[in-house]
CSV table of C-alpha atoms and ligand atoms in Angstrom, one decimal:
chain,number,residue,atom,x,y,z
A,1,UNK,CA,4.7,-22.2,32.0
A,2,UNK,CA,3.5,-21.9,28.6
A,3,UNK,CA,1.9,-19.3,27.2
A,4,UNK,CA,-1.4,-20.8,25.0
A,5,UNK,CA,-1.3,-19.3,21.4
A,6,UNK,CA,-4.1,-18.7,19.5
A,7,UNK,CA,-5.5,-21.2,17.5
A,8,UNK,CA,-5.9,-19.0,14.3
A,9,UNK,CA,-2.1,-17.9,14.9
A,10,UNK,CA,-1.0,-21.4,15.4
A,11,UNK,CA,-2.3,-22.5,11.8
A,12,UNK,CA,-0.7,-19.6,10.5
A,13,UNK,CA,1.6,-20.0,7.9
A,14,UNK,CA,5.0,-17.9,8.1
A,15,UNK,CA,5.2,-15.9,5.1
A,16,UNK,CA,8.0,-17.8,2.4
A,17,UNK,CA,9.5,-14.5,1.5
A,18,UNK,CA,10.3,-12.9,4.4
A,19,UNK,CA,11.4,-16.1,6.0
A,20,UNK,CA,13.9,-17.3,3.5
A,21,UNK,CA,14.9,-13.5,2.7
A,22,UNK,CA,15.6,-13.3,6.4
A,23,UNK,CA,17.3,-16.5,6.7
A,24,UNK,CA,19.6,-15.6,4.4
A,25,UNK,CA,20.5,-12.1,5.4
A,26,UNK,CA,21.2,-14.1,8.9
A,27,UNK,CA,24.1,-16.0,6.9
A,28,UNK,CA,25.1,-12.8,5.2
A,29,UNK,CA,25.7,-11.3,8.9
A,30,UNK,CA,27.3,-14.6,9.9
A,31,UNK,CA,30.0,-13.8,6.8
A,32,UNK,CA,28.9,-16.4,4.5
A,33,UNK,CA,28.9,-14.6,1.3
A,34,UNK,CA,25.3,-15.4,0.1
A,35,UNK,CA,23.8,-13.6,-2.9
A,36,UNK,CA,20.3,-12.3,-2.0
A,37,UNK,CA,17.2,-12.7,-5.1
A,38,UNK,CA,14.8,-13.1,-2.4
A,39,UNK,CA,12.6,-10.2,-1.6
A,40,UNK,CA,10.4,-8.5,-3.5
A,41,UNK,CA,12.3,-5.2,-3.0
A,42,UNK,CA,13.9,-2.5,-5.1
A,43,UNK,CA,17.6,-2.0,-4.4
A,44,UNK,CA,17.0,1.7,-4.8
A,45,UNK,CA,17.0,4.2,-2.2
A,46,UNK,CA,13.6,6.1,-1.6
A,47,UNK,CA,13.9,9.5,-3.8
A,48,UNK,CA,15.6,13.0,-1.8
A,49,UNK,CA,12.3,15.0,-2.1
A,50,UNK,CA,10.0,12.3,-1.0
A,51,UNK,CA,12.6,12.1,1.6
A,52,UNK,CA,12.5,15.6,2.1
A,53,UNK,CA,8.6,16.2,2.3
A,54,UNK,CA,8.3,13.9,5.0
A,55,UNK,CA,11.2,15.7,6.9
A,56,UNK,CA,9.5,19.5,6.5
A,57,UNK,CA,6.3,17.8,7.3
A,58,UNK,CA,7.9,16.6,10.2
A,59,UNK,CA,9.5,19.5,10.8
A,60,UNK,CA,6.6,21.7,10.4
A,61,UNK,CA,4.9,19.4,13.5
A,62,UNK,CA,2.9,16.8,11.4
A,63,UNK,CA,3.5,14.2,14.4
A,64,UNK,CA,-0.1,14.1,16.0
A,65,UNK,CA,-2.8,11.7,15.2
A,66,UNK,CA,-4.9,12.3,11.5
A,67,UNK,CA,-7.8,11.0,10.5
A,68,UNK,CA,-7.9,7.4,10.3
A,69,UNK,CA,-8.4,6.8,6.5
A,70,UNK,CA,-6.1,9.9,5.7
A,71,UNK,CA,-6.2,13.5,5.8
A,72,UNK,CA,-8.7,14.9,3.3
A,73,UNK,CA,-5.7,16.3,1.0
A,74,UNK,CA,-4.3,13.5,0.7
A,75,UNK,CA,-7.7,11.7,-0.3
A,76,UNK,CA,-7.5,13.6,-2.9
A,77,UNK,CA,-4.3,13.0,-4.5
A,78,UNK,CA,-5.0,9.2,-4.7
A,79,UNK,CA,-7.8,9.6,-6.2
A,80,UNK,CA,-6.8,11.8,-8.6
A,81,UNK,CA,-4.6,9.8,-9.4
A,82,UNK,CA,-6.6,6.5,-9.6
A,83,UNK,CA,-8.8,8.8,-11.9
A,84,UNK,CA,-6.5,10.2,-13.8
A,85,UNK,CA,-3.9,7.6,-14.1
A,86,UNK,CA,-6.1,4.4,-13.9
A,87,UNK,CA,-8.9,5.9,-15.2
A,88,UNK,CA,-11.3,4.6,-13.0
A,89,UNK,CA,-15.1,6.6,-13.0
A,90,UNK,CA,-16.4,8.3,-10.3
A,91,UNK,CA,-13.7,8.6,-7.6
A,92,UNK,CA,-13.8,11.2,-5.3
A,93,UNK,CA,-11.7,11.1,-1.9
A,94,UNK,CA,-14.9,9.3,0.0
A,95,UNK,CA,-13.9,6.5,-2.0
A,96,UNK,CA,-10.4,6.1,-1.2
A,97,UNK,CA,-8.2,4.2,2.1
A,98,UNK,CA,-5.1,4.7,3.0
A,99,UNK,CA,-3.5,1.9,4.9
A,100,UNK,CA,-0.2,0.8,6.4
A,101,UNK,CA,1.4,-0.8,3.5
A,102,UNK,CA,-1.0,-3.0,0.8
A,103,UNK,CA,-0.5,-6.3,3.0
A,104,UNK,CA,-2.5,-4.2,5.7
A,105,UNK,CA,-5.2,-2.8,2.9
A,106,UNK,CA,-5.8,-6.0,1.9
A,107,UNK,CA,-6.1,-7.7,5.1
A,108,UNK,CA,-8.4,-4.9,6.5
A,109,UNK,CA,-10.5,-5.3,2.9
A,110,UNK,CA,-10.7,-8.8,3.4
A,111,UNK,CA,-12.0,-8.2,7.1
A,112,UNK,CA,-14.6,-6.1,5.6
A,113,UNK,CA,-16.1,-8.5,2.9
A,114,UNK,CA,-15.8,-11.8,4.1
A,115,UNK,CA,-18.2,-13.1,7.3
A,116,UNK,CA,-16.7,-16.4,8.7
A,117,UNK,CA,-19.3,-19.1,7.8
A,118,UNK,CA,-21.8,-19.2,10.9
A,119,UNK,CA,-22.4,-23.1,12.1
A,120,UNK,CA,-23.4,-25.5,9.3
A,121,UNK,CA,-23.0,-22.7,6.6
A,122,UNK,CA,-19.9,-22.9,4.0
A,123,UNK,CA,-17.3,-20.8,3.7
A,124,UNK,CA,-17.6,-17.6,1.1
A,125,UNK,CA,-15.0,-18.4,-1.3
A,126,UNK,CA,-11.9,-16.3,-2.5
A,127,UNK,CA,-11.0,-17.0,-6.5
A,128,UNK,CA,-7.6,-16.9,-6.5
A,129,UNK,CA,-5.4,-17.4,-10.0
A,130,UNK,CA,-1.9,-18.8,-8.9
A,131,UNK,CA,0.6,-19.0,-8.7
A,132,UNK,CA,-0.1,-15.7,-6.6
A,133,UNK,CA,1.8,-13.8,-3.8
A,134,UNK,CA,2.3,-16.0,-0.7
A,135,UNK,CA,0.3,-13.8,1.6
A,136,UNK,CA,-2.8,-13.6,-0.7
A,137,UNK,CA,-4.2,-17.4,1.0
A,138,UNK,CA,-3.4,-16.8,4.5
A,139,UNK,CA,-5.3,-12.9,4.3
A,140,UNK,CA,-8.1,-14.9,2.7
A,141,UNK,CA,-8.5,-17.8,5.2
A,142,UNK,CA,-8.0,-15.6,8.3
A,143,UNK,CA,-11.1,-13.6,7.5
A,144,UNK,CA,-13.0,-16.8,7.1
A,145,UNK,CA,-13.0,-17.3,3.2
A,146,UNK,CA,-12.4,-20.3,1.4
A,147,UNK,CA,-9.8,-20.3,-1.2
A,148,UNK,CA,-10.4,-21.6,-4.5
A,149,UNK,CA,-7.5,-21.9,-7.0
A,150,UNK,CA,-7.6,-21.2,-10.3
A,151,UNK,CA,-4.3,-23.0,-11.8
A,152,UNK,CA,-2.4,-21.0,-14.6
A,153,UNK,CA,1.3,-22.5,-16.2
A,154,UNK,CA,3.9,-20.8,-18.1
A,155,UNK,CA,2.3,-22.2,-21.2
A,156,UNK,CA,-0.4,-18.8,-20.7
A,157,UNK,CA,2.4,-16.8,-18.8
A,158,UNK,CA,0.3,-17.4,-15.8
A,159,UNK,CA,-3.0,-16.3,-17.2
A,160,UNK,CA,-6.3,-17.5,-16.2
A,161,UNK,CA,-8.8,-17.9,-19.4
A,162,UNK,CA,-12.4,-15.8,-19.3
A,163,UNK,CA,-13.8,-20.1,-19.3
A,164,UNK,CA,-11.5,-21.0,-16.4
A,165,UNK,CA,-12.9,-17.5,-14.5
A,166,UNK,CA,-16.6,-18.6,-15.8
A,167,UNK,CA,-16.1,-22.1,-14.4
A,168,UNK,CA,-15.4,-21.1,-11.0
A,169,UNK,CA,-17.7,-18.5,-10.3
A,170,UNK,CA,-20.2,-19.6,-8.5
A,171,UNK,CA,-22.9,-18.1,-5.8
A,172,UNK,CA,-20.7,-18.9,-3.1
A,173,UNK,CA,-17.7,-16.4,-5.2
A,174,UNK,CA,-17.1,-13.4,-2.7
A,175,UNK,CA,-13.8,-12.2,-3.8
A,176,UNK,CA,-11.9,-12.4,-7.0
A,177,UNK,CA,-8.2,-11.4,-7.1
A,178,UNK,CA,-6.3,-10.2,-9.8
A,179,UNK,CA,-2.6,-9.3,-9.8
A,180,UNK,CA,-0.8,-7.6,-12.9
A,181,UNK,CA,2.1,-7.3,-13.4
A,182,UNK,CA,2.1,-10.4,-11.3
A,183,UNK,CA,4.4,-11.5,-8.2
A,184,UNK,CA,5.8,-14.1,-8.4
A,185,UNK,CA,4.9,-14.8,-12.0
A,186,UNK,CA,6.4,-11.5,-13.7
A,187,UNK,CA,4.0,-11.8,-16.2
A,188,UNK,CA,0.8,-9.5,-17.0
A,189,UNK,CA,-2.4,-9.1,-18.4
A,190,UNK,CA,-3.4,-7.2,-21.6
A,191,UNK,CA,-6.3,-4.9,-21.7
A,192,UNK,CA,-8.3,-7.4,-23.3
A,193,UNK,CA,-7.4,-10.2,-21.8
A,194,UNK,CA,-8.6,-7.7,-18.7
A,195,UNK,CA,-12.0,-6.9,-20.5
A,196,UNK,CA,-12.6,-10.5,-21.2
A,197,UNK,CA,-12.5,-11.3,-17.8
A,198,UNK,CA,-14.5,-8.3,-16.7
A,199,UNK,CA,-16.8,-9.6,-18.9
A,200,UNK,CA,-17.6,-13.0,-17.4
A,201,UNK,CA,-17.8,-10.6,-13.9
A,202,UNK,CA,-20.2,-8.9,-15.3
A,203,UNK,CA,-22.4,-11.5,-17.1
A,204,UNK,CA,-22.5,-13.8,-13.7
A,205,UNK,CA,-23.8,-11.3,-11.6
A,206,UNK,CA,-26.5,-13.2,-10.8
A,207,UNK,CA,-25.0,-16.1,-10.3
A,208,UNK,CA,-22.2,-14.0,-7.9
A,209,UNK,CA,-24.1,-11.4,-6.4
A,210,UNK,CA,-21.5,-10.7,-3.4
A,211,UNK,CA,-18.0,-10.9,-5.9
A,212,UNK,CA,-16.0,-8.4,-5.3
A,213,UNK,CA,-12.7,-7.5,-8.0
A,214,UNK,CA,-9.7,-7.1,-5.8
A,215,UNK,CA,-7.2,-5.9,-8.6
A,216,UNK,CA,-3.6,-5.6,-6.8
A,217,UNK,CA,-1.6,-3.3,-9.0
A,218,UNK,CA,1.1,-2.4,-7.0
A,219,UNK,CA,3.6,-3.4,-9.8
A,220,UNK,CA,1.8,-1.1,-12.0
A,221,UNK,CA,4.6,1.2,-13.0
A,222,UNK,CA,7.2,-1.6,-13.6
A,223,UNK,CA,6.6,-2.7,-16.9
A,224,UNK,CA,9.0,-3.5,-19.7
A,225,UNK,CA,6.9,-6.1,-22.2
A,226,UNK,CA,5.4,-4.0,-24.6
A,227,UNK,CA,2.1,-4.6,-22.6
A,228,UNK,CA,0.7,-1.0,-21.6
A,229,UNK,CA,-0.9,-1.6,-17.7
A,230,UNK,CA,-4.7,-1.5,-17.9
A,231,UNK,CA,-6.9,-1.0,-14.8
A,232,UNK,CA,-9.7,-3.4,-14.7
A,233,UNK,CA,-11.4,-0.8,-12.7
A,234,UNK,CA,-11.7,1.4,-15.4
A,235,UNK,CA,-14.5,-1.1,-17.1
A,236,UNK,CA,-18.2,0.7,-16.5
A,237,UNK,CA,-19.9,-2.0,-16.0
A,238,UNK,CA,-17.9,-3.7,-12.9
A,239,UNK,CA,-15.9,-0.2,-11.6
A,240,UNK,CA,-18.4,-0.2,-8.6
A,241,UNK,CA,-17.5,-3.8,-7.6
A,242,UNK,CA,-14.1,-3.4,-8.2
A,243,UNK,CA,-11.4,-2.7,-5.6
A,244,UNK,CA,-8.3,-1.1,-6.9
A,245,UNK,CA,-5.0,-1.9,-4.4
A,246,UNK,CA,-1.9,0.2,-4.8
A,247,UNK,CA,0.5,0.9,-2.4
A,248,UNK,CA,4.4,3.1,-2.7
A,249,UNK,CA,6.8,0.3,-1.8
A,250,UNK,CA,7.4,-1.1,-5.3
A,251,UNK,CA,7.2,2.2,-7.9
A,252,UNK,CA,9.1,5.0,-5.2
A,253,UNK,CA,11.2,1.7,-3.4
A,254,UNK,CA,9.2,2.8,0.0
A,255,UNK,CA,8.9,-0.7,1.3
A,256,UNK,CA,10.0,0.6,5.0
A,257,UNK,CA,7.7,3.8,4.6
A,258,UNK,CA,4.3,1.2,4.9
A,259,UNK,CA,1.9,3.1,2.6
A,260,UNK,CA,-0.8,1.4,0.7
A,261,UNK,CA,-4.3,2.5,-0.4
A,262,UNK,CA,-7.3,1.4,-2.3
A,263,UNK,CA,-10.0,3.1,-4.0
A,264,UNK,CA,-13.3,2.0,-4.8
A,265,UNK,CA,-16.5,4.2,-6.8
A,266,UNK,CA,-20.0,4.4,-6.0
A,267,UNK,CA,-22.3,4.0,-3.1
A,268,UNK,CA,-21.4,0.7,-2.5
A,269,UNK,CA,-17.4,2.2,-3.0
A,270,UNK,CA,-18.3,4.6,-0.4
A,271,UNK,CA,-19.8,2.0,2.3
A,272,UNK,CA,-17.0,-0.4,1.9
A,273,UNK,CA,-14.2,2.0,2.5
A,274,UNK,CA,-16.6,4.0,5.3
A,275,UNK,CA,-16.5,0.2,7.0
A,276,UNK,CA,-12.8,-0.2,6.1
A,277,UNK,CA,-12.2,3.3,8.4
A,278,UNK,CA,-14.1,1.5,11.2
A,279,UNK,CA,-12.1,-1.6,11.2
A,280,UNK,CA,-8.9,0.2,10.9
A,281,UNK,CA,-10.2,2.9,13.9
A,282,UNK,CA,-9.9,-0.1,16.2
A,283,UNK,CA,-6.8,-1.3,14.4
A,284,UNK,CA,-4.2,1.1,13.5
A,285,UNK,CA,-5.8,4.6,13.6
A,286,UNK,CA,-3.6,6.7,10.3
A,287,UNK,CA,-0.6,5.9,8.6
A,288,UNK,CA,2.6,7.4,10.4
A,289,UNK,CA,1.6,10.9,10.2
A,290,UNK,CA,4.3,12.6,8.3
A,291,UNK,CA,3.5,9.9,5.5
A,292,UNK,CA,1.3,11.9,4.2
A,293,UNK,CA,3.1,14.3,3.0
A,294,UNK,CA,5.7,11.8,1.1
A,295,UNK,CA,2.6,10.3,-0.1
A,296,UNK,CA,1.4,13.6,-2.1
A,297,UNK,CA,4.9,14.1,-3.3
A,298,UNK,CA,5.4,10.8,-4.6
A,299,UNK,CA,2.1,10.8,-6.4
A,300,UNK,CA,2.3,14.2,-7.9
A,301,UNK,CA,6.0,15.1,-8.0
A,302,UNK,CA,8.1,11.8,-9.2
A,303,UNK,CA,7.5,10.8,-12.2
A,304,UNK,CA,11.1,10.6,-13.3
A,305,UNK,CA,12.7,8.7,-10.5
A,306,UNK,CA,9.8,6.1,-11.2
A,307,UNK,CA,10.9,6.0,-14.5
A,308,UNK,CA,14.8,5.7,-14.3
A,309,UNK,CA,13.8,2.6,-12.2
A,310,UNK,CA,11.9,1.2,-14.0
A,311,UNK,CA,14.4,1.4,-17.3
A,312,UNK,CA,16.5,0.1,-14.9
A,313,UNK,CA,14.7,-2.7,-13.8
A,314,UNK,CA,13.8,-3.2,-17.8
A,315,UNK,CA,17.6,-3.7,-18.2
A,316,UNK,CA,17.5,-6.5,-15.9
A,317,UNK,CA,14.8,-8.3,-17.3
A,318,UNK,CA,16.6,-8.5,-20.4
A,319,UNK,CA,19.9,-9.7,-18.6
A,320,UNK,CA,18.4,-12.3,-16.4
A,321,UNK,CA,15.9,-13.9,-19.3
A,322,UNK,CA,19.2,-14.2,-21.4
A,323,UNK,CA,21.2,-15.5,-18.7
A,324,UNK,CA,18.6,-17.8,-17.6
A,325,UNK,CA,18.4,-19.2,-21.3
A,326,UNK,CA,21.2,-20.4,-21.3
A,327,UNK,CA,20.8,-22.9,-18.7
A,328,UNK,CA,19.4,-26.6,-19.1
A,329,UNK,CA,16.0,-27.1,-17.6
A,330,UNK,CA,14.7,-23.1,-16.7
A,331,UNK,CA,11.3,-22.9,-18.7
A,332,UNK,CA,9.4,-19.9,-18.3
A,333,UNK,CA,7.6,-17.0,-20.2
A,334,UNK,CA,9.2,-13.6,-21.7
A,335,UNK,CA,9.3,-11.2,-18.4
A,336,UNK,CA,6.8,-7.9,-19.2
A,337,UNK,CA,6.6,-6.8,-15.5
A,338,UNK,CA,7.4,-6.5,-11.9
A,339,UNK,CA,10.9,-8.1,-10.7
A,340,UNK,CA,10.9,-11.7,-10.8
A,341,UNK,CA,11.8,-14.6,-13.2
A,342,UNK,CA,9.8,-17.8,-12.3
A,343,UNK,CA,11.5,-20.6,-14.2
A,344,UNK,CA,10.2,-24.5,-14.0
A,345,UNK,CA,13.3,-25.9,-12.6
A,346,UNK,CA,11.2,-29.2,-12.1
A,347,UNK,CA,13.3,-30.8,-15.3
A,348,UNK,CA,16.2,-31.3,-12.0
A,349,UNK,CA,13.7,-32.8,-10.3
A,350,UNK,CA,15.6,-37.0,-9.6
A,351,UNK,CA,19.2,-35.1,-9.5
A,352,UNK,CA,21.3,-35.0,-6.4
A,353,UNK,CA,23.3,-32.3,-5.3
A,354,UNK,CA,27.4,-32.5,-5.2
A,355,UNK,CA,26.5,-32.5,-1.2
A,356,UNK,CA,24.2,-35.5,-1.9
A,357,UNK,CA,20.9,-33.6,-1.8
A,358,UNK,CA,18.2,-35.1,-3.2
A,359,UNK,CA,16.4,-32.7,-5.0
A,360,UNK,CA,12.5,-33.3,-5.8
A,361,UNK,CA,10.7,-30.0,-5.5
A,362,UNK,CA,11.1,-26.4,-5.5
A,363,UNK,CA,12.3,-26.4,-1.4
A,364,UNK,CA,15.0,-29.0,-2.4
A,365,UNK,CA,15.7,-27.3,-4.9
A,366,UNK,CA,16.4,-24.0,-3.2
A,367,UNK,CA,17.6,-24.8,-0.2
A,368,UNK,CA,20.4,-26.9,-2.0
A,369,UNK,CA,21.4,-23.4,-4.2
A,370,UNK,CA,21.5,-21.7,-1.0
A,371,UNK,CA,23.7,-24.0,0.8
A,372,UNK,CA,26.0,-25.1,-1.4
A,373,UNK,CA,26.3,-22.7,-4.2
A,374,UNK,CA,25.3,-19.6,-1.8
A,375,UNK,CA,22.6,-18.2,-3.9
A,376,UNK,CA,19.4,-17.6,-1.9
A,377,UNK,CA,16.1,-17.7,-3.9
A,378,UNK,CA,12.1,-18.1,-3.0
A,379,UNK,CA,10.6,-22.0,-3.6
A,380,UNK,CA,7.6,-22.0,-5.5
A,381,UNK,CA,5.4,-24.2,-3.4
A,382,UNK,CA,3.4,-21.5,-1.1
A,383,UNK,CA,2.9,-19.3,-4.2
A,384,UNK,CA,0.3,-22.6,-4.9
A,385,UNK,CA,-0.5,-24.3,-8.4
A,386,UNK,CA,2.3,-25.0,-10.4
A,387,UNK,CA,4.5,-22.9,-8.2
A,388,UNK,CA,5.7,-26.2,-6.5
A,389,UNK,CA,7.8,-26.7,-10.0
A,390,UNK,CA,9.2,-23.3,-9.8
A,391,UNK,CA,11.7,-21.1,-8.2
A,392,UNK,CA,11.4,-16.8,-7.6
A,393,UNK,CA,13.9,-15.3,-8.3
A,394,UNK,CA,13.8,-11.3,-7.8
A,395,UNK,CA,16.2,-9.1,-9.7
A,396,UNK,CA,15.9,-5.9,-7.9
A,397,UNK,CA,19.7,-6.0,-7.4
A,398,UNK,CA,22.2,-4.6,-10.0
A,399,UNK,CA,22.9,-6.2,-13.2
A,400,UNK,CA,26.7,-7.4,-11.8
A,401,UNK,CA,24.8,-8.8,-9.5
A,402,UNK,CA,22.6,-10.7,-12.0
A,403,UNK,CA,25.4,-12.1,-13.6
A,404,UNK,CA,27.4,-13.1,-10.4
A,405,UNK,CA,23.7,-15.4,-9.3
A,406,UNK,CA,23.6,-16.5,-12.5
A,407,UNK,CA,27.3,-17.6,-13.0
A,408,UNK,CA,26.6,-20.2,-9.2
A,409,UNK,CA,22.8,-21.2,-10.6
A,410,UNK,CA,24.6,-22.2,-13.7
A,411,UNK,CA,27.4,-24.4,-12.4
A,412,UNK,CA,25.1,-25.7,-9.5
A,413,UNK,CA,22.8,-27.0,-12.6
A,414,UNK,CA,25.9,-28.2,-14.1
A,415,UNK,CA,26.9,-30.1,-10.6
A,416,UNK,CA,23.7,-31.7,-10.2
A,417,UNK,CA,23.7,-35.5,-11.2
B,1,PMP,N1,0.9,-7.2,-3.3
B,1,PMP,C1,1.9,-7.8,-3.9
B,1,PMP,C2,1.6,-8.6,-5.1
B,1,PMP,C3,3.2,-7.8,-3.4
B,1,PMP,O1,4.2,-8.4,-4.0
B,1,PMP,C4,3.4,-7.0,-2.2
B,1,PMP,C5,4.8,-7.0,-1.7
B,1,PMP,N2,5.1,-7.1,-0.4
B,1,PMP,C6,2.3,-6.4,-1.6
B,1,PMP,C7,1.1,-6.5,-2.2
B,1,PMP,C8,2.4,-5.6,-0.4
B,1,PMP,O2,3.4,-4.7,-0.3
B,1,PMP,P1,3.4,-3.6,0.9
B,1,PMP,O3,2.7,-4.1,2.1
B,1,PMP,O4,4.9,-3.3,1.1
B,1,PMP,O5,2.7,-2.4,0.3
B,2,LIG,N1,6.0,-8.8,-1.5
B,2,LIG,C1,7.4,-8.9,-1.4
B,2,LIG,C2,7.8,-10.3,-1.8
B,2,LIG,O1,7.0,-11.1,-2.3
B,2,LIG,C3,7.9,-8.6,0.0
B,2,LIG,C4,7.8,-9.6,1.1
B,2,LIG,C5,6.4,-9.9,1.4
B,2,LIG,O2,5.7,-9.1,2.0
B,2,LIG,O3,5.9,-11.0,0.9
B,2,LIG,O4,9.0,-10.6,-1.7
């Protein structure tokens, strides 16, 4: 018997990262001694009192169901912070959603904004710059969107010009995604650059009546550049169409906890996220109830621990850039945020591998490192664009780490003929 899968499922694309990242911790447990700069995950351990206000939460017999969007408290505490912090106008806790991790905001956002076409109609279309984070294409196309690429190189540290955005905006345009500090690209946005490109939002909204400004800044507290983080949402004149995504796995190293939120002003704010609470009443219901609680903390209480990790994670930028220069063929911009280098290994591109690998793209590529010199790393192809040229690597690991990856990517490049 076979069980019929659906079709939608079937043209589903397994997300890159957590395949490869899972594939390899598979060889780790089968005593192969692989070095992991796979997933986008800090090595640190969630902070004690975040720790600990989910545990008195618990304790105190937060374990029933809440309302679905969040309880009205913690409302609030996002969106003071999104005021405060990101300076966006007019939030109050009606504009805010808190979701099971930002994959699942942004899949239930999408839901809300996208129709699939209806017979005979196109597709609304998602502007997406990439290379962009694997999942961003598959949330798109599952609610019915077209994607249309915007394509960035290291020659702009992956930044998409105010004519490129101009160019492809178009009355079709429903969604527009922006991602600073960027994953995979670890580069980010200025404010200007930002205000630029709010700018050509702005001026086409005629042309774009529907487009929405999903800004993913979920890497928003790791930054080491020199660039200060700008919101986009902060900008007057497109705050009400713009959809600010956080989330606590990256700044608090959450990732297991699943917390992600958005906020988004106005009327309109209101009625998206109102709809959002709909969608995710038949979906999820709240966030794991004593979440909450580690939530407030974490946005009100730990300012520090975000800080140590991120001068930690500013130590390894430095390490890995330097390393990284010092082999043949890795071309990329100066890292100012998130956790990942992104070089263009695609001057390797012809070689073969000391196993006789023939190595033509980013997949070769890896899966060669991984094999034979045990160092496990993300290929660039489903990040889209340019990506196909490049490898991720993520250096939320320790620094003797770093160097220990760096030592087997250097004498693999050396091996290859
Ligand atoms: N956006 C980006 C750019 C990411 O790299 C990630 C990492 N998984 C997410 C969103 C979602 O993270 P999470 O679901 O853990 O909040
Ligand atoms: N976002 C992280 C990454 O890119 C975690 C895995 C995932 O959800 O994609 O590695």
């Amino acid at each position: 018997m076979t069980i019929r899968i659906a079709e939608r499922v079937r043209q589903l694309k397994p997300s890159v990262t957590v395949a490869v990242a899972n594939r390899a911790k598979q060889m780790v447990r089968e005593g192969v001694d692989v070095l992991q700069f796979t997933l986008g995950e800090p090595d640190f351990d969630t902070p004690q009192r975040i720790k600990d206000a989910a545990i008195k939460a618990m304790q105190a017999g937060e374990t029933k169901y809440m309302p679905t969007l969040g309880d009205p408290e913690t409302r609030k505490v996002v969106a003071d912070k999104l005021t405060n912090e990101n300076k966006i106008p007019g939030l109050t806790p009606e504009h805010v959603a808190i979701s099971s991790g930002g994959k699942h905001t942004l899949f239930v956002l999408l839901h809300c904004l996208v129709d699939p076409p209806a017979p005979g109609e196109q597709a609304a279309e998602a502007i997406i710059p990439v290379p962009a984070w694997v999942s961003y294409r598959p949330i798109c196309e599952m609610a019915g969107a077209e994607v249309r690429e915007i394509p960035t190189g290291p020659e702009t540290s992956f930044k998409i010009s105010p004519e490129q955005l101009r160019e492809a905006i178009n009355p079709r345009s429903r969604v527009l995604f922006l991602n600073s500090p960027s994953n995979p690209c670890g580069t980010m946005y200025s404010e200007s650059e930002l205000r630029a490109l709010a700018k050509v939002v702005h001026e086409t909204r005629d042309i774009a009546p529907d487009l929405v400004v999903i800004t993913d800044e979920i890497y928003e507290k790791i930054v080491y550049g020199g660039i200060d983080h700008f919101s986009i949402g902060s900008v007057p004149e497109i705050a009400e169409r713009t959809v600010t995504v956080n989330g606590l796995s990256k700044a608090f190293a959450m990732t297991g906890w699943r917390v992600g939120y958005c906020g988004c002003p106005g009327e309109a704010g209101a009625a998206l996220i109102k709809a959002m609470g709909t969608l995710q009443g038949q979906m999820t219901t709240n966030i794991t109830s004593f979440n909450y609680a580690a939530t407030r903390c974490a946005l009100t209480e730990c300012a520090e621990e975000v800080e140590q990790m991120r001068r930690a994670f500013a130590e390894r930028a430095v390490v890995i850039q330097d390393r990284l220069a010092e082999i043949p063929g890795m071309v990329m911009p100066k890292c100012t945020g998130a956790f990942y280098a992104f070089p263009d290994v695609s001057a390797h591109f012809g070689k073969k591998s000391p196993e006789g690998r023939e190595i033509n793209a980013a997949l070769e590529f890896s899966e060669a490192l991984l094999l034979e010199a045990k160092t496990a790393v993300i290929p660039g192809e489903d990040f889209g664009g340019c990506g196909k040229n490049h490898i991720r690597i993520s250096f939320a690991c320790s620094t003797d780490q770093i160097h220990r990856g760096m030592d087997r990517l250097r004498d693999f490049v050396a091996s290859l003929r």
